[in-house]
PDB file of C-alpha atoms in Angstrom:
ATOM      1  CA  UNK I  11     -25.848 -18.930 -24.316  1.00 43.00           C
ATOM      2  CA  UNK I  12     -24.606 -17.364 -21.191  1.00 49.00           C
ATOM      3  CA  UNK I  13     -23.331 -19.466 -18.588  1.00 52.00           C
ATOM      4  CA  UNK I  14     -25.665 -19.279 -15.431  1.00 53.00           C
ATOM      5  CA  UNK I  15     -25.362 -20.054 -11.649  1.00 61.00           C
ATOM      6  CA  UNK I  16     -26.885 -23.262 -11.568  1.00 58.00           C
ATOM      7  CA  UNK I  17     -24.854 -24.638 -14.407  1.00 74.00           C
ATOM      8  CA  UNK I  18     -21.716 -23.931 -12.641  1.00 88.00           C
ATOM      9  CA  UNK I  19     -19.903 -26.789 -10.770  1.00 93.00           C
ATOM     10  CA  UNK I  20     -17.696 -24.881  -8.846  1.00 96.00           C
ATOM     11  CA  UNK I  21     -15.254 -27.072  -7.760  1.00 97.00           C
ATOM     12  CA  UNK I  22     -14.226 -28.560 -10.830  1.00 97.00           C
ATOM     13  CA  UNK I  23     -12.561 -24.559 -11.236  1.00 98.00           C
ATOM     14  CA  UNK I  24     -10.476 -24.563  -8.621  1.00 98.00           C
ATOM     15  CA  UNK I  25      -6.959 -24.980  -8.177  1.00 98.00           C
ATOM     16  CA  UNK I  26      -6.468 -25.143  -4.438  1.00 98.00           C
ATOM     17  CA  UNK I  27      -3.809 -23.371  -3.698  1.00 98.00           C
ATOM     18  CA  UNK I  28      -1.170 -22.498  -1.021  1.00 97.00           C
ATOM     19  CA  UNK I  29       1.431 -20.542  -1.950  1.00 97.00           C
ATOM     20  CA  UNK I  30       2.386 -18.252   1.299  1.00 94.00           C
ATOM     21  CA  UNK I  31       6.011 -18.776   2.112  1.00 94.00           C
ATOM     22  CA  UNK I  32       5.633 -19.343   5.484  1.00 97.00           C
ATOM     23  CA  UNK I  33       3.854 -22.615   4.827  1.00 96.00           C
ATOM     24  CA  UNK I  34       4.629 -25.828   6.531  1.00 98.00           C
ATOM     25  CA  UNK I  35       4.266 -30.087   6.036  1.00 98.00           C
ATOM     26  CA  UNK I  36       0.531 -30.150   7.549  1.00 98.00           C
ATOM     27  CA  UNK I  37      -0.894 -27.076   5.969  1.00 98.00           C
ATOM     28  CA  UNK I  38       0.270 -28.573   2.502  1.00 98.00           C
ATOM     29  CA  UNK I  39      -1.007 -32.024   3.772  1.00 98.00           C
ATOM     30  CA  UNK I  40      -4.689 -30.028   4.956  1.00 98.00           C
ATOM     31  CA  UNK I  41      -4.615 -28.579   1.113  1.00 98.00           C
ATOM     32  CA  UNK I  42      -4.224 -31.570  -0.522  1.00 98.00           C
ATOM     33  CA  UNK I  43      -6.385 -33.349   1.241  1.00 97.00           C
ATOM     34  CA  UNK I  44      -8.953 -31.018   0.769  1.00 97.00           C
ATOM     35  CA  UNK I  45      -8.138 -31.044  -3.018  1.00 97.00           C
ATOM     36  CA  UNK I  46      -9.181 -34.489  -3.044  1.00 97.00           C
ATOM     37  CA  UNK I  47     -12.002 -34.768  -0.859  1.00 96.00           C
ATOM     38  CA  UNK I  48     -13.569 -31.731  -2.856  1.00 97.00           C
ATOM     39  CA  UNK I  49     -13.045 -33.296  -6.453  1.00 96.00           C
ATOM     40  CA  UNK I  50     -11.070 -29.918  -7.038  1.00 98.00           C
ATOM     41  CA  UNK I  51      -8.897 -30.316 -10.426  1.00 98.00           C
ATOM     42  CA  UNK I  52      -5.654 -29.422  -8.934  1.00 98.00           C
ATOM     43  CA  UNK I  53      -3.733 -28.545  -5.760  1.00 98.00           C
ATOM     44  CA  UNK I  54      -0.945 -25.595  -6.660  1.00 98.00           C
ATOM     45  CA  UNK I  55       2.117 -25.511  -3.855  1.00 98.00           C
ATOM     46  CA  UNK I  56       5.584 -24.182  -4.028  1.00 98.00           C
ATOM     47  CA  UNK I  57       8.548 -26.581  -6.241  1.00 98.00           C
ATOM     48  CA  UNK I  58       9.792 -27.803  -2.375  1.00 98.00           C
ATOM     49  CA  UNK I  59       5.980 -29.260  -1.480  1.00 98.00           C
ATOM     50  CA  UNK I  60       5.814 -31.100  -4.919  1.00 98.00           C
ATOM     51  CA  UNK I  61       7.313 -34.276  -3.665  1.00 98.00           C
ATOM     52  CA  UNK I  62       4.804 -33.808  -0.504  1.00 98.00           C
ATOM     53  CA  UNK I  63       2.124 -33.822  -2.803  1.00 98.00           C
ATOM     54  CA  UNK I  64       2.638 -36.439  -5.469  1.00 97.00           C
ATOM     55  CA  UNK I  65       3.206 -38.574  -2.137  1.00 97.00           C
ATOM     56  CA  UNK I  66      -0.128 -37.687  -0.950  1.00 96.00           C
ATOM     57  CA  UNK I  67      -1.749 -37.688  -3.880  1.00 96.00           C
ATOM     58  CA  UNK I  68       0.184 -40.480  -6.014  1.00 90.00           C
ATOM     59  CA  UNK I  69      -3.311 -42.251  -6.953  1.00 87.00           C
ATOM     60  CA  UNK I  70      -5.771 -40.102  -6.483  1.00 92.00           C
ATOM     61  CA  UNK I  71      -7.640 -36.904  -8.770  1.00 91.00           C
ATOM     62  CA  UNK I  72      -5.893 -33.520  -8.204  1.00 97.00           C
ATOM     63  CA  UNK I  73      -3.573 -32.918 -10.644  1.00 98.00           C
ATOM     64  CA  UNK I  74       0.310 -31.407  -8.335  1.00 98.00           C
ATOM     65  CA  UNK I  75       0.577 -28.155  -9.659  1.00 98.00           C
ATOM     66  CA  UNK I  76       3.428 -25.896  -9.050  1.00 98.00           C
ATOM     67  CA  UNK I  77       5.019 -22.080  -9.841  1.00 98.00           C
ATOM     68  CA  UNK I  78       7.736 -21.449 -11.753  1.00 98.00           C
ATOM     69  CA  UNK I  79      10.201 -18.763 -10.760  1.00 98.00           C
ATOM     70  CA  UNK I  80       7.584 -17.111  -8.612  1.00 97.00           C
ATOM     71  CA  UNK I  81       6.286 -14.424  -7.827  1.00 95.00           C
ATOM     72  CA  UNK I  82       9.021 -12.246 -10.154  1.00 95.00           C
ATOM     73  CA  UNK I  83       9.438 -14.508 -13.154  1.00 96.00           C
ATOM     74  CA  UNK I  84      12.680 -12.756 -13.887  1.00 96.00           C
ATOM     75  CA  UNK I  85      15.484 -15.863 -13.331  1.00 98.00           C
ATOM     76  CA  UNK I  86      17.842 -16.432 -16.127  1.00 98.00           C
ATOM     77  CA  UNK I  87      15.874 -18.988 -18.863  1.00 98.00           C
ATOM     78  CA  UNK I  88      18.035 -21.695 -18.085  1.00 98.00           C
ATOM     79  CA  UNK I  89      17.199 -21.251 -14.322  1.00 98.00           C
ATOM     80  CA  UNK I  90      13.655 -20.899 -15.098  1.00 98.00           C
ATOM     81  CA  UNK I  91      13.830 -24.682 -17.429  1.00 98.00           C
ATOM     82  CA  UNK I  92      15.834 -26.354 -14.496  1.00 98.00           C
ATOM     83  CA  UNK I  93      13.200 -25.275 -11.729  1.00 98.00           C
ATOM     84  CA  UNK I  94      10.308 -26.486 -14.390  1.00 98.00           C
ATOM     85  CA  UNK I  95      11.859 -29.532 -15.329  1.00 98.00           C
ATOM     86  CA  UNK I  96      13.288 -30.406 -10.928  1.00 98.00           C
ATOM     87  CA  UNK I  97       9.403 -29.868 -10.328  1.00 98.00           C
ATOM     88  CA  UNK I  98       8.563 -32.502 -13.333  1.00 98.00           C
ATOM     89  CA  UNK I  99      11.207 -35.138 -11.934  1.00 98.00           C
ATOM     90  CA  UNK I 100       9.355 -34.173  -8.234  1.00 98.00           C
ATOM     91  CA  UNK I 101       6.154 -34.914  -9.310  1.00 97.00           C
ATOM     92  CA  UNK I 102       4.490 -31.524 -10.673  1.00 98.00           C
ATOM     93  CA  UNK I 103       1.833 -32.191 -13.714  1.00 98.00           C
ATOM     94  CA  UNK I 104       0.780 -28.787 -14.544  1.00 98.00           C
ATOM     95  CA  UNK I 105       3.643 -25.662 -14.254  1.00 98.00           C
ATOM     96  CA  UNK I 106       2.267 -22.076 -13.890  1.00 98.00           C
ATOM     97  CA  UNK I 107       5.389 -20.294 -15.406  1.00 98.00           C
ATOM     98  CA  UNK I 108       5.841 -16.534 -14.260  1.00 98.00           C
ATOM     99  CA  UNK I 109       6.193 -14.414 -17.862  1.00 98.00           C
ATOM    100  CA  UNK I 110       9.235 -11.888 -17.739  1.00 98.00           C
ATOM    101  CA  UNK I 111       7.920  -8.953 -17.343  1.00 97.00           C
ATOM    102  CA  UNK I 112      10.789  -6.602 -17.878  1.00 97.00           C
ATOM    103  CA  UNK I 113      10.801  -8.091 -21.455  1.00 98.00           C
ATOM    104  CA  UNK I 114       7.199  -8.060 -22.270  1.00 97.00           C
ATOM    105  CA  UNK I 115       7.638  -4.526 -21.394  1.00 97.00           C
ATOM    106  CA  UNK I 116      10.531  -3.389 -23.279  1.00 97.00           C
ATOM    107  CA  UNK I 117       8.973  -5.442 -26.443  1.00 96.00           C
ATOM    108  CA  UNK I 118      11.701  -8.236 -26.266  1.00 97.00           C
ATOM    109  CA  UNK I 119       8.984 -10.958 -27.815  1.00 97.00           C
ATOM    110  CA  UNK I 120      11.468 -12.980 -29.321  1.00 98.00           C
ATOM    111  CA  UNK I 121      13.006 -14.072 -25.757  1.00 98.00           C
ATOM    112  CA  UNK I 122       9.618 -14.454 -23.989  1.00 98.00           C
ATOM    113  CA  UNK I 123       9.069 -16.742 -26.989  1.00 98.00           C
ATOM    114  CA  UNK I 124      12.007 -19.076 -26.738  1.00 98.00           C
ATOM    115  CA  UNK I 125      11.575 -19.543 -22.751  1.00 98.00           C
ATOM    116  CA  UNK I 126       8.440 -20.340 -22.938  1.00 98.00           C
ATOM    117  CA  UNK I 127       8.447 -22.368 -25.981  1.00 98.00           C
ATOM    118  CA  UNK I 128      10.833 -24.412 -24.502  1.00 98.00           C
ATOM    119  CA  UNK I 129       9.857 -25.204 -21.284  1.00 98.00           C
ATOM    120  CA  UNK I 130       6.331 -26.648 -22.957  1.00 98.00           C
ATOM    121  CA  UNK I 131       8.370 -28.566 -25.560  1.00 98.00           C
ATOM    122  CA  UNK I 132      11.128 -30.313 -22.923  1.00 98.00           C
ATOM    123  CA  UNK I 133       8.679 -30.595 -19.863  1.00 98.00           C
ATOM    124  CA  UNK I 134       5.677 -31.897 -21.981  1.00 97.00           C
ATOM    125  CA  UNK I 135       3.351 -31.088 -19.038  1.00 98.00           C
ATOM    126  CA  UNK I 136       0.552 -28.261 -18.988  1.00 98.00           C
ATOM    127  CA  UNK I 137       2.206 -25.090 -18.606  1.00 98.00           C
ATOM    128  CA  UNK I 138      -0.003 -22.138 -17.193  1.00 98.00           C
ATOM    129  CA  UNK I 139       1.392 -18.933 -18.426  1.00 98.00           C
ATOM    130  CA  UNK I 140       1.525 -16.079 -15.200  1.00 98.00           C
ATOM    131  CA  UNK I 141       1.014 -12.492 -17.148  1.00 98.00           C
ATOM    132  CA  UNK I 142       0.697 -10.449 -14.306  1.00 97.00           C
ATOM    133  CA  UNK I 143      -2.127  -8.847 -16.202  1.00 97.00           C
ATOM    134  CA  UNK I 144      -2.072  -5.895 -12.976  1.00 95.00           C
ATOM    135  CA  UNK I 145       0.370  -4.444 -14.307  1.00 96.00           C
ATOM    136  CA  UNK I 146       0.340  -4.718 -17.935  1.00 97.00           C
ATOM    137  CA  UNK I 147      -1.394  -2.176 -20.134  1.00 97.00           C
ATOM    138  CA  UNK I 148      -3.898  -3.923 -22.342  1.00 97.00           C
ATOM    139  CA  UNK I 149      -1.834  -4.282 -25.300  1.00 97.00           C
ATOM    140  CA  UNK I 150       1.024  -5.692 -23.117  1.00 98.00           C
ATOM    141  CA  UNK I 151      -1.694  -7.747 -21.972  1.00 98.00           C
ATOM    142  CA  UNK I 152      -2.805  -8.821 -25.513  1.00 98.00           C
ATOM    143  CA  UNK I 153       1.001  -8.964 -26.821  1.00 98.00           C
ATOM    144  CA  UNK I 154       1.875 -11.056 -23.849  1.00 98.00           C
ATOM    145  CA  UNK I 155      -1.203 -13.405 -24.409  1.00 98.00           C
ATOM    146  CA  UNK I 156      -0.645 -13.602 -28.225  1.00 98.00           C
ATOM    147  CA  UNK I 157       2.747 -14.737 -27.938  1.00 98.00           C
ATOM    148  CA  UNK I 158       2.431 -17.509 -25.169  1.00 98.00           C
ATOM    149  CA  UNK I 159      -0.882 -18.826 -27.118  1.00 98.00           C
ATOM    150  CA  UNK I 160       2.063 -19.305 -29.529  1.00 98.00           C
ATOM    151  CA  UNK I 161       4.742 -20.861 -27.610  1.00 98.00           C
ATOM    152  CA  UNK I 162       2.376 -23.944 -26.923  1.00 98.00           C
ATOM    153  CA  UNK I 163       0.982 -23.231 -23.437  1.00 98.00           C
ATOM    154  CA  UNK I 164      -1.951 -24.652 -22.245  1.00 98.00           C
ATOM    155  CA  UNK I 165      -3.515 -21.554 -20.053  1.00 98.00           C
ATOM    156  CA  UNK I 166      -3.295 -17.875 -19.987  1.00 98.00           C
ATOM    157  CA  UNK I 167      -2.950 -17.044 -15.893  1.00 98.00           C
ATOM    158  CA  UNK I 168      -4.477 -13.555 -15.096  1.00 98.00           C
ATOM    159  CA  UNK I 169      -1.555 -13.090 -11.753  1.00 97.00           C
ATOM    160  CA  UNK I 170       0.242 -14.241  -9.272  1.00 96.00           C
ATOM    161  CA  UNK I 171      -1.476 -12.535  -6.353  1.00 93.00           C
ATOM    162  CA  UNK I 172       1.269 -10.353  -5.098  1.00 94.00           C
ATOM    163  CA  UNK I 173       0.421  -7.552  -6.660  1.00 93.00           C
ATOM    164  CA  UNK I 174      -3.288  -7.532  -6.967  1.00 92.00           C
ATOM    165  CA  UNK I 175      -6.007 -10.204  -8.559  1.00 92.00           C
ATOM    166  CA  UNK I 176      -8.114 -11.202 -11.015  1.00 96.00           C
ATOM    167  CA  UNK I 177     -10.506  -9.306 -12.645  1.00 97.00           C
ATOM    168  CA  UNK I 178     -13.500  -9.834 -15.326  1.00 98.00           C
ATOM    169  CA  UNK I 179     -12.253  -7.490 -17.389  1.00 98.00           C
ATOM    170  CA  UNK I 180      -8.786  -8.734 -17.850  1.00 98.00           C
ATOM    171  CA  UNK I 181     -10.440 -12.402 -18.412  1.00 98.00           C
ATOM    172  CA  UNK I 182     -12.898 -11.527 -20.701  1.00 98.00           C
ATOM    173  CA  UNK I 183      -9.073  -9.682 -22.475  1.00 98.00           C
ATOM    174  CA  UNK I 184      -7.885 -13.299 -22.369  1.00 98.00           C
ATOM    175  CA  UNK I 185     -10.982 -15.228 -23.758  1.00 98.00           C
ATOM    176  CA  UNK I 186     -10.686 -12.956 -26.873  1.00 97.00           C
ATOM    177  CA  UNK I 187      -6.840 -13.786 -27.285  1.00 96.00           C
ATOM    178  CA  UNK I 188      -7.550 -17.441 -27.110  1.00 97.00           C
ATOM    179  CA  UNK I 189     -10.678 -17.715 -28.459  1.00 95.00           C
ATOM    180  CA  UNK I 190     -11.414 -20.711 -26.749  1.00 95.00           C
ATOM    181  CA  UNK I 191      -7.841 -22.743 -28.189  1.00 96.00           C
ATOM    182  CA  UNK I 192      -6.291 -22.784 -24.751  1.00 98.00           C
ATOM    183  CA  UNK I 193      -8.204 -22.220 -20.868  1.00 98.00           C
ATOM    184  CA  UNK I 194      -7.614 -19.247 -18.875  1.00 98.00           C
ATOM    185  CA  UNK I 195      -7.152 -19.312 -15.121  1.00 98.00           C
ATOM    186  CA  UNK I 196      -8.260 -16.162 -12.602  1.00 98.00           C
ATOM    187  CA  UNK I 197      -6.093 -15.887  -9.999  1.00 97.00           C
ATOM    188  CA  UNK I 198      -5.449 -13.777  -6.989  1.00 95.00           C
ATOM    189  CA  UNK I 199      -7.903 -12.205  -4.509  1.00 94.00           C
ATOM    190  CA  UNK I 200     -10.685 -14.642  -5.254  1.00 96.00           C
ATOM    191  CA  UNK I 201     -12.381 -14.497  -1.912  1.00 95.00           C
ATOM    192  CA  UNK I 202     -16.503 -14.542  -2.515  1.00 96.00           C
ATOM    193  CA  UNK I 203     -18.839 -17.179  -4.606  1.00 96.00           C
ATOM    194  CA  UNK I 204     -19.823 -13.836  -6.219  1.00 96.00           C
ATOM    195  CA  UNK I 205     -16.307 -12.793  -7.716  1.00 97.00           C
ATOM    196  CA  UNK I 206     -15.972 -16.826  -8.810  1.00 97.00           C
ATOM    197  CA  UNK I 207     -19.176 -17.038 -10.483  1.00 97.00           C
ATOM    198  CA  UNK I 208     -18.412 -13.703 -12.642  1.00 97.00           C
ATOM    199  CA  UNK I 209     -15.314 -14.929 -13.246  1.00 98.00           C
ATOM    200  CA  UNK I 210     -16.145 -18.423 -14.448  1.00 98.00           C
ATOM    201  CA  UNK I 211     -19.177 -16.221 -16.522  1.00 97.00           C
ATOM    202  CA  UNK I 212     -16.464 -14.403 -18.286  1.00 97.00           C
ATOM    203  CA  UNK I 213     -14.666 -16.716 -19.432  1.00 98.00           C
ATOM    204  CA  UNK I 214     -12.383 -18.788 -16.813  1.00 98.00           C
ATOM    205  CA  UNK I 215     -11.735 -21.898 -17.113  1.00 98.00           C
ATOM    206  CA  UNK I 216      -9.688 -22.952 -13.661  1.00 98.00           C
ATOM    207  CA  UNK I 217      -9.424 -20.446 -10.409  1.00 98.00           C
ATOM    208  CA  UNK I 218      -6.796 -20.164  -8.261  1.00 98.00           C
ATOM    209  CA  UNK I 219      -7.308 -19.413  -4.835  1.00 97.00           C
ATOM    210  CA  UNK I 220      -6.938 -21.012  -1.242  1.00 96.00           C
ATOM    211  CA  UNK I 221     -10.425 -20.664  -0.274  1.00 96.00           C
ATOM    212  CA  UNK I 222     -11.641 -23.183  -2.093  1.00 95.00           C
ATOM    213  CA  UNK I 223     -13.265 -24.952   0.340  1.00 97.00           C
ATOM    214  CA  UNK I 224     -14.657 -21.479   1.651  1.00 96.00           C
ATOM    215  CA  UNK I 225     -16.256 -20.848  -1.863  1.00 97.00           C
ATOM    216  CA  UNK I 226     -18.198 -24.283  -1.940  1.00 96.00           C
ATOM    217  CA  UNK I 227     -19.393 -23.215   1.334  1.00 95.00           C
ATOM    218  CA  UNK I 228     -21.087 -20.030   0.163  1.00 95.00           C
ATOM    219  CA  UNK I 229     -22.345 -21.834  -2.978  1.00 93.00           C
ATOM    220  CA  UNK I 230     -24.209 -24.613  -0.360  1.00 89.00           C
ATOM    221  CA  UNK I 231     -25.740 -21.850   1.580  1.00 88.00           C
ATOM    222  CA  UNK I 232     -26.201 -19.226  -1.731  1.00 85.00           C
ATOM    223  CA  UNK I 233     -28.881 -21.936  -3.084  1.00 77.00           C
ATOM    224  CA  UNK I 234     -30.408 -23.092  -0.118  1.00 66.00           C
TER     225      UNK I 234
END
């Protein structure tokens, strides 16, 4: 049965999130505090908030998310393990691990394998797996999918954000790689109740965006 409006609890989707560079010690504090007022699942920051967070958050719901080797995904594998398992030592519960791109592309599977296999074995926290899906092909999209559902992750991740956002299409892609094993999360240029909504409809699981608190906003007044 098809998922409808008023069975949606939006805010047990979202992973507030604020990942713009340029971010400083009181906007993190503003997310996370948010994050916890709003029952959200998760605040997402960059690896040098993490310790920020976990101190802000050391006893209360949202799990500390962070990004791994992001946006570009393309550090060495050993880099990428050190910066997941720094974040783990800092704090971070869940890891949303940027895919290598230039591999998934050239049909290296085998590597894509081994780094993420082994940053879900030695970090034993949820790992969210970043596919970039805006610029894969659908069969990259479906290779790339197939072989992290392998590796042990947790989530398929639609993008980053950089370089364009979720779509329904590409999560309704993901929903029929994981066939409901794992939980898919839309991210990226998730700005209207609407776009959540369809989103959750198809098939999401957890939504990253920083207007979280904006998007329970136009849920209040959308049923009013």
């Amino acid at each position: 049965m098809p998922i409808t409006n008023t069975d949606i609890d939006l805010a047990t989707y979202i992973d507030h999130t604020i990942l713009k560079p340029s971010a400083i010690p009181e906007e993190v504090k503003k997310v996370c505090q948010e994050a916890w007022r709003y029952n959200f699942p998760a605040v997402c920051v960059y690896p040098a908030a993490v310790q920020q967070a976990r101190e802000l958050l050391h006893d209360k719901q949202p799990e500390i998310c962070t990004v791994i080797v992001f946006p570009s995904g393309s550090a060495t594998s050993s880099a990428k393990l050190y910066e997941a398992q720094e974040a783990v030592e800092n704090g971070a519960t869940e890891l949303d691990v940027v895919v290598n791109l230039g591999w998934l592309k050239s049909g290296e599977t085998s590597k894509i394998y081994n780094e993420i296999a082994q940053i879900c074995s030695e970090t034993g926290r949820v790992v969210k797996a970043i596919l970039e899906t805006t610029v894969l092909t659908d069969e990259e999209k479906r290779l790339g999918g197939e072989i992290c559902l392998d590796a042990g992750v947790a989530y398929l991740k639609t993008s980053t954000g950089w370089f364009g956002g979720a779509t329904v299409e590409d999560v309704k892609i993901l929903k029929e790689i994981t066939k409901g094993q794992i939980g898919i999360k839309a991210s990226g240029g998730i700005r209207t109740y609407e776009q959540a909504i369809a989103l959750v409809q198809a098939g999401a699981t957890r939504l990253g965006t920083s207007r979280g608190v904006d998007l329970l906003r136009q849920q209040s007044e959308s049923i009013k």
